[in-house]
CSV table of C-alpha atoms and ligand atoms in Angstrom, one decimal:
chain,number,residue,atom,x,y,z
A,2,UNK,CA,-28.9,45.7,28.5
A,3,UNK,CA,-31.6,45.6,31.1
A,4,UNK,CA,-29.3,44.0,33.7
A,5,UNK,CA,-26.4,46.4,32.8
A,6,UNK,CA,-28.8,49.4,33.5
A,7,UNK,CA,-30.0,47.8,36.7
A,8,UNK,CA,-26.5,47.1,38.0
A,9,UNK,CA,-25.4,50.7,37.1
A,10,UNK,CA,-28.3,52.1,39.0
A,11,UNK,CA,-27.6,50.1,42.2
A,12,UNK,CA,-23.9,50.9,41.9
A,13,UNK,CA,-24.7,54.6,41.9
A,14,UNK,CA,-27.1,54.1,44.8
A,15,UNK,CA,-24.3,52.3,46.7
A,16,UNK,CA,-21.8,55.0,46.0
A,17,UNK,CA,-24.3,57.6,47.3
A,18,UNK,CA,-24.8,55.7,50.5
A,19,UNK,CA,-22.6,58.0,52.6
A,20,UNK,CA,-25.0,60.8,51.7
A,21,UNK,CA,-28.2,58.8,52.1
A,22,UNK,CA,-27.4,56.5,55.0
A,23,UNK,CA,-29.6,58.4,57.6
A,24,UNK,CA,-32.7,58.2,55.4
A,25,UNK,CA,-32.5,54.4,55.7
A,26,UNK,CA,-31.6,54.3,59.3
A,27,UNK,CA,-33.8,52.5,61.8
A,28,UNK,CA,-32.1,54.5,64.6
A,29,UNK,CA,-32.9,57.9,63.1
A,30,UNK,CA,-36.6,56.9,63.0
A,31,UNK,CA,-36.4,55.8,66.6
A,32,UNK,CA,-34.6,58.9,67.8
A,33,UNK,CA,-37.2,61.1,66.0
A,34,UNK,CA,-40.0,59.1,67.6
A,35,UNK,CA,-38.5,59.7,71.1
A,36,UNK,CA,-38.8,63.4,70.4
A,37,UNK,CA,-42.3,63.1,68.8
A,38,UNK,CA,-40.8,63.8,65.4
A,39,UNK,CA,-41.4,62.1,62.0
A,40,UNK,CA,-37.9,61.9,60.6
A,41,UNK,CA,-36.7,61.6,57.0
A,42,UNK,CA,-36.2,57.8,57.3
A,43,UNK,CA,-39.8,57.3,58.6
A,44,UNK,CA,-41.0,59.3,55.6
A,45,UNK,CA,-38.9,57.1,53.3
A,46,UNK,CA,-40.3,53.9,54.9
A,47,UNK,CA,-43.8,55.2,54.3
A,48,UNK,CA,-42.9,55.9,50.6
A,49,UNK,CA,-41.5,52.3,50.3
A,50,UNK,CA,-44.8,51.0,51.6
A,51,UNK,CA,-46.7,53.0,49.0
A,52,UNK,CA,-44.3,51.9,46.2
A,53,UNK,CA,-45.0,48.3,47.2
A,54,UNK,CA,-48.7,48.8,46.3
A,55,UNK,CA,-47.8,49.1,42.6
A,56,UNK,CA,-44.2,48.0,42.2
A,57,UNK,CA,-43.9,45.2,44.8
A,58,UNK,CA,-40.3,44.9,45.9
A,59,UNK,CA,-38.8,46.5,42.8
A,60,UNK,CA,-37.0,48.9,45.1
A,61,UNK,CA,-34.9,46.0,46.3
A,62,UNK,CA,-33.9,45.0,42.8
A,63,UNK,CA,-33.4,48.4,41.3
A,64,UNK,CA,-32.6,51.1,43.8
A,65,UNK,CA,-31.6,50.1,47.3
A,66,UNK,CA,-28.0,50.9,48.2
A,67,UNK,CA,-27.7,47.5,49.9
A,68,UNK,CA,-28.8,45.8,46.7
A,69,UNK,CA,-25.5,46.6,45.1
A,70,UNK,CA,-23.5,45.4,48.0
A,71,UNK,CA,-25.5,42.2,48.3
A,72,UNK,CA,-25.0,41.4,44.6
A,73,UNK,CA,-21.3,42.0,44.6
A,74,UNK,CA,-21.0,39.7,47.6
A,75,UNK,CA,-22.7,37.0,45.6
A,76,UNK,CA,-19.4,36.2,43.9
A,77,UNK,CA,-18.1,35.0,47.3
A,78,UNK,CA,-21.2,33.0,48.4
A,79,UNK,CA,-24.0,32.4,45.9
A,80,UNK,CA,-25.8,29.6,47.6
A,81,UNK,CA,-29.6,30.0,48.3
A,82,UNK,CA,-30.6,30.7,51.9
A,83,UNK,CA,-33.3,29.1,54.1
A,84,UNK,CA,-35.8,31.9,53.4
A,85,UNK,CA,-38.6,30.5,55.8
A,86,UNK,CA,-36.3,30.4,58.8
A,87,UNK,CA,-34.7,33.8,58.1
A,88,UNK,CA,-38.1,35.4,57.4
A,89,UNK,CA,-39.1,34.7,61.0
A,90,UNK,CA,-36.0,36.4,62.4
A,91,UNK,CA,-36.5,39.4,60.1
A,92,UNK,CA,-40.1,39.8,61.0
A,93,UNK,CA,-39.3,39.4,64.7
A,94,UNK,CA,-36.6,42.2,64.5
A,95,UNK,CA,-39.1,44.4,62.6
A,96,UNK,CA,-41.9,43.9,65.0
A,97,UNK,CA,-39.8,44.8,68.0
A,98,UNK,CA,-38.4,47.9,66.3
A,99,UNK,CA,-41.7,49.1,65.0
A,100,UNK,CA,-43.4,48.5,68.3
A,101,UNK,CA,-40.6,50.5,69.9
A,102,UNK,CA,-41.2,53.4,67.5
A,103,UNK,CA,-45.0,53.5,68.2
A,104,UNK,CA,-44.3,53.3,72.0
A,105,UNK,CA,-41.8,56.2,71.7
A,106,UNK,CA,-44.4,58.4,69.9
A,107,UNK,CA,-47.0,57.5,72.6
A,108,UNK,CA,-44.5,58.4,75.4
A,109,UNK,CA,-43.6,61.7,73.6
A,110,UNK,CA,-47.3,62.7,73.5
A,111,UNK,CA,-47.9,61.9,69.8
A,112,UNK,CA,-46.5,63.4,66.7
A,113,UNK,CA,-45.3,66.9,67.3
A,114,UNK,CA,-43.7,67.7,64.0
A,115,UNK,CA,-42.2,66.5,60.7
A,116,UNK,CA,-38.5,67.0,60.4
A,117,UNK,CA,-37.1,65.4,57.2
A,118,UNK,CA,-33.5,66.4,58.1
A,119,UNK,CA,-33.6,65.1,61.7
A,120,UNK,CA,-30.0,64.1,62.6
A,121,UNK,CA,-29.0,65.1,59.1
A,122,UNK,CA,-28.9,68.9,59.4
A,123,UNK,CA,-25.9,69.2,57.0
A,124,UNK,CA,-27.8,67.1,54.3
A,125,UNK,CA,-25.0,64.5,54.2
A,126,UNK,CA,-25.3,61.6,56.5
A,127,UNK,CA,-21.7,60.7,57.0
A,128,UNK,CA,-20.2,64.0,58.0
A,129,UNK,CA,-18.0,63.2,61.0
A,130,UNK,CA,-15.6,60.5,62.1
A,131,UNK,CA,-18.1,58.7,64.4
A,132,UNK,CA,-20.6,58.4,61.5
A,133,UNK,CA,-17.8,56.9,59.3
A,134,UNK,CA,-17.5,54.1,61.9
A,135,UNK,CA,-21.3,53.5,61.7
A,136,UNK,CA,-21.2,53.6,57.9
A,137,UNK,CA,-18.5,50.9,57.7
A,138,UNK,CA,-20.2,48.8,60.4
A,139,UNK,CA,-23.4,48.8,58.3
A,140,UNK,CA,-21.4,47.8,55.2
A,141,UNK,CA,-19.6,45.1,57.1
A,142,UNK,CA,-22.9,43.7,58.6
A,143,UNK,CA,-24.6,43.5,55.2
A,144,UNK,CA,-21.6,42.0,53.4
A,145,UNK,CA,-20.7,39.6,56.2
A,146,UNK,CA,-24.3,38.2,56.4
A,147,UNK,CA,-24.3,37.6,52.6
A,148,UNK,CA,-20.8,35.9,52.9
A,149,UNK,CA,-22.0,33.7,55.7
A,150,UNK,CA,-25.6,33.0,54.8
A,151,UNK,CA,-25.6,33.2,51.0
A,152,UNK,CA,-27.6,35.0,48.4
A,153,UNK,CA,-28.9,38.3,49.8
A,154,UNK,CA,-28.4,37.0,53.3
A,155,UNK,CA,-28.9,40.3,55.0
A,156,UNK,CA,-32.0,41.1,53.0
A,157,UNK,CA,-33.5,37.9,54.1
A,158,UNK,CA,-32.4,38.0,57.8
A,159,UNK,CA,-32.3,41.5,59.1
A,160,UNK,CA,-33.7,44.1,56.7
A,161,UNK,CA,-36.1,46.4,58.5
A,162,UNK,CA,-37.2,48.0,55.2
A,163,UNK,CA,-38.5,44.9,53.4
A,164,UNK,CA,-41.6,44.5,55.6
A,165,UNK,CA,-42.8,47.9,54.4
A,166,UNK,CA,-42.3,46.9,50.8
A,167,UNK,CA,-43.8,43.5,51.4
A,168,UNK,CA,-46.8,45.0,53.3
A,169,UNK,CA,-47.5,47.3,50.4
A,170,UNK,CA,-47.2,44.4,47.9
A,171,UNK,CA,-49.6,42.3,49.9
A,172,UNK,CA,-52.1,45.1,50.4
A,173,UNK,CA,-51.9,46.0,46.7
A,174,UNK,CA,-52.6,42.3,45.9
A,175,UNK,CA,-55.5,42.3,48.3
A,176,UNK,CA,-56.9,45.5,46.8
A,177,UNK,CA,-56.4,44.0,43.3
A,178,UNK,CA,-54.4,46.9,42.2
A,179,UNK,CA,-52.4,46.7,38.9
A,180,UNK,CA,-48.9,45.6,40.0
A,181,UNK,CA,-45.6,45.2,38.2
A,182,UNK,CA,-44.8,41.5,38.2
A,183,UNK,CA,-43.2,38.7,36.3
A,184,UNK,CA,-45.6,37.1,33.9
A,185,UNK,CA,-45.2,33.5,32.6
A,186,UNK,CA,-46.1,31.1,29.9
A,187,UNK,CA,-45.7,27.8,31.7
A,188,UNK,CA,-46.4,25.6,28.7
A,189,UNK,CA,-43.2,26.8,27.0
A,190,UNK,CA,-41.1,25.9,30.0
A,191,UNK,CA,-38.5,23.0,29.5
A,192,UNK,CA,-37.5,22.9,33.2
A,193,UNK,CA,-33.9,23.8,32.4
A,194,UNK,CA,-33.5,25.5,35.8
A,195,UNK,CA,-31.6,28.5,34.4
A,196,UNK,CA,-34.0,31.0,36.0
A,197,UNK,CA,-33.6,29.3,39.4
A,198,UNK,CA,-29.8,29.5,39.2
A,199,UNK,CA,-29.9,33.2,38.4
A,200,UNK,CA,-32.6,34.2,40.9
A,201,UNK,CA,-31.2,36.8,43.3
A,202,UNK,CA,-33.5,35.8,46.1
A,203,UNK,CA,-33.2,32.1,45.8
A,204,UNK,CA,-36.7,31.6,44.5
A,205,UNK,CA,-37.5,28.3,42.8
A,206,UNK,CA,-39.1,29.8,39.7
A,207,UNK,CA,-39.4,26.5,37.7
A,208,UNK,CA,-41.1,24.8,40.6
A,209,UNK,CA,-43.5,27.7,40.9
A,210,UNK,CA,-44.3,27.3,37.2
A,211,UNK,CA,-45.1,23.6,37.7
A,212,UNK,CA,-47.4,24.5,40.6
A,213,UNK,CA,-49.2,27.2,38.5
A,214,UNK,CA,-47.9,30.4,40.1
A,215,UNK,CA,-44.6,32.2,40.4
A,216,UNK,CA,-46.0,34.9,42.7
A,217,UNK,CA,-43.6,35.3,45.6
A,218,UNK,CA,-43.4,38.1,48.2
A,219,UNK,CA,-39.6,37.7,48.0
A,220,UNK,CA,-39.4,38.5,44.3
A,221,UNK,CA,-37.5,41.8,43.9
A,222,UNK,CA,-38.4,42.1,40.2
A,223,UNK,CA,-34.7,42.2,39.2
A,224,UNK,CA,-35.4,40.5,35.9
A,225,UNK,CA,-32.4,38.1,36.1
A,226,UNK,CA,-34.8,35.2,35.4
A,227,UNK,CA,-36.4,36.8,32.4
A,228,UNK,CA,-32.9,37.4,30.9
A,229,UNK,CA,-31.8,33.8,31.7
A,230,UNK,CA,-34.8,32.1,30.1
A,231,UNK,CA,-34.1,31.2,26.5
A,232,UNK,CA,-37.6,30.1,25.9
A,233,UNK,CA,-39.2,33.4,26.6
A,234,UNK,CA,-41.3,31.9,29.3
A,235,UNK,CA,-40.8,34.9,31.6
A,236,UNK,CA,-41.4,38.6,31.0
A,237,UNK,CA,-42.2,41.8,32.9
A,238,UNK,CA,-45.7,43.0,32.8
A,239,UNK,CA,-48.6,44.3,34.8
A,240,UNK,CA,-51.8,42.5,35.1
A,241,UNK,CA,-54.9,43.7,36.8
A,242,UNK,CA,-56.0,40.9,39.0
B,25,LIG,S1,-34.3,43.6,51.4
B,25,LIG,FE1,-33.8,45.5,52.4
B,25,LIG,S2,-31.6,45.8,52.2
B,25,LIG,FE2,-32.2,44.2,50.8
B,25,LIG,S3,-32.5,45.3,48.9
B,25,LIG,FE3,-34.5,45.3,49.9
B,25,LIG,S4,-34.6,47.1,51.1
B,25,LIG,FE4,-32.5,46.9,50.5
B,26,LIG,S1,-38.0,35.5,40.4
B,26,LIG,FE1,-36.9,36.6,38.8
B,26,LIG,S2,-37.4,38.8,39.1
B,26,LIG,FE2,-38.0,37.7,41.0
B,26,LIG,S3,-36.2,37.9,42.3
B,26,LIG,FE3,-36.0,35.9,41.2
B,26,LIG,S4,-34.7,36.4,39.4
B,26,LIG,FE4,-35.5,38.4,40.2
B,27,LIG,S1,-35.2,29.3,32.4
B,27,LIG,FE1,-37.2,29.3,31.3
B,27,LIG,S2,-37.4,27.3,30.4
B,27,LIG,FE2,-35.8,27.1,31.9
B,27,LIG,S3,-36.9,26.5,33.8
B,27,LIG,FE3,-36.8,28.7,33.8
B,27,LIG,S4,-38.8,29.3,32.9
B,27,LIG,FE4,-38.4,27.2,32.3
């Protein structure tokens, strides 16, 4: 039931993507920064950072439009990716882009205004033929990377939003805030590996249990592992650290 609900939510989010595209756009943030404006997408990225403080990367498992696309692409290529190598690429892209945004604000003389509908004056992101081309290019990019690389390939390799979520998650951990997470009872584990096979992000959950911690900055709290475990080793919970 939990997974059906989750998949329904991410499907709706994916169907809404023509409306919401600009609010996730790295270009809209950049264009806003060139004019000294805080755009809707930059506001959304800040909100993702704040959500990470308490909910880690739950956005990626439960709400992101690209989550639906990535999960449907799993049926074509479900192999786990080399997360360490792709993380470096992802953080490299993010650093360049974010440094560019800061530089643009500096060149524009600082923040001159907040315009949530910057480049989305008609509320709907995809409202002219050129934007349809961009929309389909984004879909193609995310699907293609998952087809080629494997499980959530685009999330691991190019996503410019995940560093905000991960940053919030790490800060929340450091501040010892109560965070939503997967709790475990390692002594009940029989090392069947069902959780590993189901993990959306290619995390080796059973190995983590053996080592004493399943904490992972890549965990998107999708709950696939909790549903797969027949020994009730894994469950959702919050724990004040
Ligand atoms: S990693 Fe990025 S694209 Fe993937 S689900 Fe999370 S926010 Fe969306
Ligand atoms: S560890 Fe579990 S909750 Fe986290 S991403 Fe993997 S399957 Fe989802
Ligand atoms: S599915 Fe449960 S019992 Fe099997 S390896 Fe994972 S945590 Fe252990």
